[in-house]
Every structure is written in C-alpha cells, then in structure tokens.
Amino acid sequence: MSSYPSDRVRPLLDVAELLAREAGALVREGRRRHVGVAATKSSAQDVVTAMDLASEALLRRRLAELRPDDAILGEEEAFRPGTSGITWVVDPIDGTVNYLYGLPSYAVSVAAVVGPDPVAAPEPATWTALAGCVFSPEDGRSYTAARGLGARLDGRELRVSAARPLIDSLVGTGFGYVATRRRAQGRIVAELLPQVRDIRRAGCASLDLCAVAAGGLDLYYERGLQPWDLAAGALVAQEAGAQVTGLRGQAAQEAMTVAGPPGSVERLRDLLESLGADSDA
Ligand code: LIP
C-alpha cells in the first residue's frame, strides 16, 4: 500500500496546477511590457528578470496561504523550511533567456516532493515527487502528473514513445552558462550528432522533459539541471512511462539527467558514460 495514496496526492496536484497557471498568467502579461535584466547569477549570461522575482514572490505568497506548513525550495529565494515534510519545488520562469528574448519556450514549474530529512532542503537524488505541473504560458498547455496517477497534457493522458535505435532518435539537450562547461558540452554534442536523428535545444528543461512524455522528443539529456528545473518535468516523464536517470547508477541530478523510453535510455546513457558527459573536463 503506497504511503502516498491518491487521496493524498490529488490535492497537491490541484495546488500545483492552480499556482503554475496563476504565475504563468502573471509572467505572460508581464512580458507584454518591457522585460529587463534585474540581476545575473553564475555568469553575465545567466540572467534574472523582474518577472522571475515577481513570479516566485506570487508562488511563495500563495503557498503560504494554501499550504502554510509546507517547505518551499525555489530558484530565486532562500529555502523556507516547513513542518509537514512536504516541500514545494518551484521554478518561477524556466527558460528565462527565451522569455527575455520573446521566444515562446518557457514555463512555470511547480512540484510537491518529500525528502528523507523532513527539515532539510530535499535533493533530486533522494526525494520522492508526489505531484507537479509544468505550465507553458504562451500556448496555455498544462502538463500535470501525480505519483501513481499518470501524466496528462490538458487532461489528455500521455504515454512516452516506443524505444527507437539512437540513429532514429530526436534528442533534446541544453547547455550551462559557464564557458568551461559549455566547451565540454559542445564536445559531447559534436560526438552525438552523427549517431542520432537530430538534436534539439529548446532552452527549457521542464518543457524538454514534458516533450519526452508527449512524444515530441525521443530522448533528452542535460548536465547541470537544478532541482527546480527537474522536479515537475521529471515526474511528468516518469508517470508517462519514461525512465529518468543519471549516469553510473546514480539518480537524475545536477551531474546528469537522461530521460526516455526504457530500452533507448540505456543506449544513450551508456554512450554518455563512455564520452565522460558528466564532467566539465
Ligand atoms: C534553463 C534550463 C535549460 C538550460 C538553460 C537554463 P533557466 O533554466 O531550463 O534546460 O539548458 O541553460 O539553465 O536558467 O532558464 O531557469
């Protein structure tokens, strides 16, 4: 008997979708006005807009109203501990550079997870994701998933595509913001290009993971994903039947995330391991 029965996860899913939509409406409207860079992080290209900050402030305020005992782990503000054992992992705008440039591939990602330590910030390698929503404001698409209850796109059930040989696979990926890592990632993608159907780099990890769930990508891999990039999209992919993993027997995490149908994930994982894709050397 799951310790997370459906009557426990459904309310979490309702909150995740409600708040992802609310924050999505805010950032979509905010982009109509001029969107400037409010700050930078790991490099001058790793930008934060005023709408990233406004979106996370809205998410935190609404979670304090609806789920006051839960913890919050977000991209732009400090971890807020809770007492319930549940942590909300939020990305106020995933795909910030796309958002800044007026490109449509960005999302608000909201997930509820439980970690082994009820007071510490949970980590992707050890948390259990319970419910999540990835909302795409520009096309209004809402990807949702709850543990054991499947994954949906606007209410329609999602199933991952059948495993294909690598040479027939459309593979999504992304790149970090720091030059040393980008140089290493460029080497890896150059090795992959002649061995796969093609590469897509959409610039939004949560939507890439949802694309695997919906059959828009056969496979996805990326080194450098933060917990908030990963939380909801990985659950959507898993609940659609995809395998989401790391390399060398590890779970999906910052070092590497690989997602796709069982049978082809292993082929990509083995190739990435042989190329040393979990290193910046
Ligand atoms: C983005 C990720 C994307 C990655 C980008 C960036 P952000 O997140 O969703 O997969 O390739 O470099 O990290 O920074 O827009 O929230």
JSON list of N, CA and C in Angstrom, two decimals, residues 4 17 51 56 70 120 132 139 215-216 228 251 265 281:
[
{"chain": "A", "resi": 4, "resn": "TYR", "atom": "N", "xyz": [1.60, 7.12, -0.22]},
{"chain": "A", "resi": 4, "resn": "TYR", "atom": "CA", "xyz": [1.10, 8.34, -0.87]},
{"chain": "A", "resi": 4, "resn": "TYR", "atom": "C", "xyz": [-0.14, 7.97, -1.68]},
{"chain": "A", "resi": 17, "resn": "GLU", "atom": "N", "xyz": [-1.16, 22.84, -10.11]},
{"chain": "A", "resi": 17, "resn": "GLU", "atom": "CA", "xyz": [-1.66, 23.39, -11.37]},
{"chain": "A", "resi": 17, "resn": "GLU", "atom": "C", "xyz": [-2.27, 24.79, -11.18]},
{"chain": "A", "resi": 51, "resn": "MET", "atom": "N", "xyz": [10.43, 39.68, -13.68]},
{"chain": "A", "resi": 51, "resn": "MET", "atom": "CA", "xyz": [9.28, 38.78, -13.66]},
{"chain": "A", "resi": 51, "resn": "MET", "atom": "C", "xyz": [9.62, 37.43, -13.02]},
{"chain": "A", "resi": 56, "resn": "GLU", "atom": "N", "xyz": [8.10, 34.23, -8.51]},
{"chain": "A", "resi": 56, "resn": "GLU", "atom": "CA", "xyz": [8.40, 33.42, -7.32]},
{"chain": "A", "resi": 56, "resn": "GLU", "atom": "C", "xyz": [7.75, 34.03, -6.08]},
{"chain": "A", "resi": 70, "resn": "ASP", "atom": "N", "xyz": [4.04, 23.67, 4.73]},
{"chain": "A", "resi": 70, "resn": "ASP", "atom": "CA", "xyz": [4.98, 23.04, 3.80]},
{"chain": "A", "resi": 70, "resn": "ASP", "atom": "C", "xyz": [6.21, 23.91, 3.58]},
{"chain": "A", "resi": 120, "resn": "ALA", "atom": "N", "xyz": [15.46, 19.43, 6.12]},
{"chain": "A", "resi": 120, "resn": "ALA", "atom": "CA", "xyz": [16.48, 19.93, 5.20]},
{"chain": "A", "resi": 120, "resn": "ALA", "atom": "C", "xyz": [15.89, 20.08, 3.80]},
{"chain": "A", "resi": 132, "resn": "GLY", "atom": "N", "xyz": [2.99, 17.39, -9.69]},
{"chain": "A", "resi": 132, "resn": "GLY", "atom": "CA", "xyz": [3.66, 18.51, -10.34]},
{"chain": "A", "resi": 132, "resn": "GLY", "atom": "C", "xyz": [2.91, 19.02, -11.55]},
{"chain": "A", "resi": 139, "resn": "ASP", "atom": "N", "xyz": [1.39, 29.04, -24.96]},
{"chain": "A", "resi": 139, "resn": "ASP", "atom": "CA", "xyz": [0.38, 28.24, -25.68]},
{"chain": "A", "resi": 139, "resn": "ASP", "atom": "C", "xyz": [-0.68, 27.68, -24.75]},
{"chain": "A", "resi": 215, "resn": "GLY", "atom": "N", "xyz": [6.02, 12.59, -26.54]},
{"chain": "A", "resi": 215, "resn": "GLY", "atom": "CA", "xyz": [6.49, 12.08, -27.82]},
{"chain": "A", "resi": 215, "resn": "GLY", "atom": "C", "xyz": [7.09, 13.14, -28.73]},
{"chain": "A", "resi": 216, "resn": "GLY", "atom": "N", "xyz": [7.27, 14.35, -28.20]},
{"chain": "A", "resi": 216, "resn": "GLY", "atom": "CA", "xyz": [7.89, 15.41, -29.01]},
{"chain": "A", "resi": 216, "resn": "GLY", "atom": "C", "xyz": [9.40, 15.28, -29.09]},
{"chain": "A", "resi": 228, "resn": "TRP", "atom": "N", "xyz": [14.84, 22.74, -9.29]},
{"chain": "A", "resi": 228, "resn": "TRP", "atom": "CA", "xyz": [13.60, 23.34, -9.78]},
{"chain": "A", "resi": 228, "resn": "TRP", "atom": "C", "xyz": [13.41, 23.13, -11.28]},
{"chain": "A", "resi": 251, "resn": "ALA", "atom": "N", "xyz": [20.89, 8.46, -9.56]},
{"chain": "A", "resi": 251, "resn": "ALA", "atom": "CA", "xyz": [19.59, 9.01, -9.94]},
{"chain": "A", "resi": 251, "resn": "ALA", "atom": "C", "xyz": [19.81, 10.31, -10.72]},
{"chain": "A", "resi": 265, "resn": "VAL", "atom": "N", "xyz": [16.87, 4.61, -23.36]},
{"chain": "A", "resi": 265, "resn": "VAL", "atom": "CA", "xyz": [17.60, 5.41, -22.35]},
{"chain": "A", "resi": 265, "resn": "VAL", "atom": "C", "xyz": [18.94, 4.76, -22.05]},
{"chain": "A", "resi": 281, "resn": "ALA", "atom": "N", "xyz": [35.59, 18.49, -17.79]},
{"chain": "A", "resi": 281, "resn": "ALA", "atom": "CA", "xyz": [36.99, 18.47, -18.24]},
{"chain": "A", "resi": 281, "resn": "ALA", "atom": "C", "xyz": [37.04, 18.47, -19.77]}
]
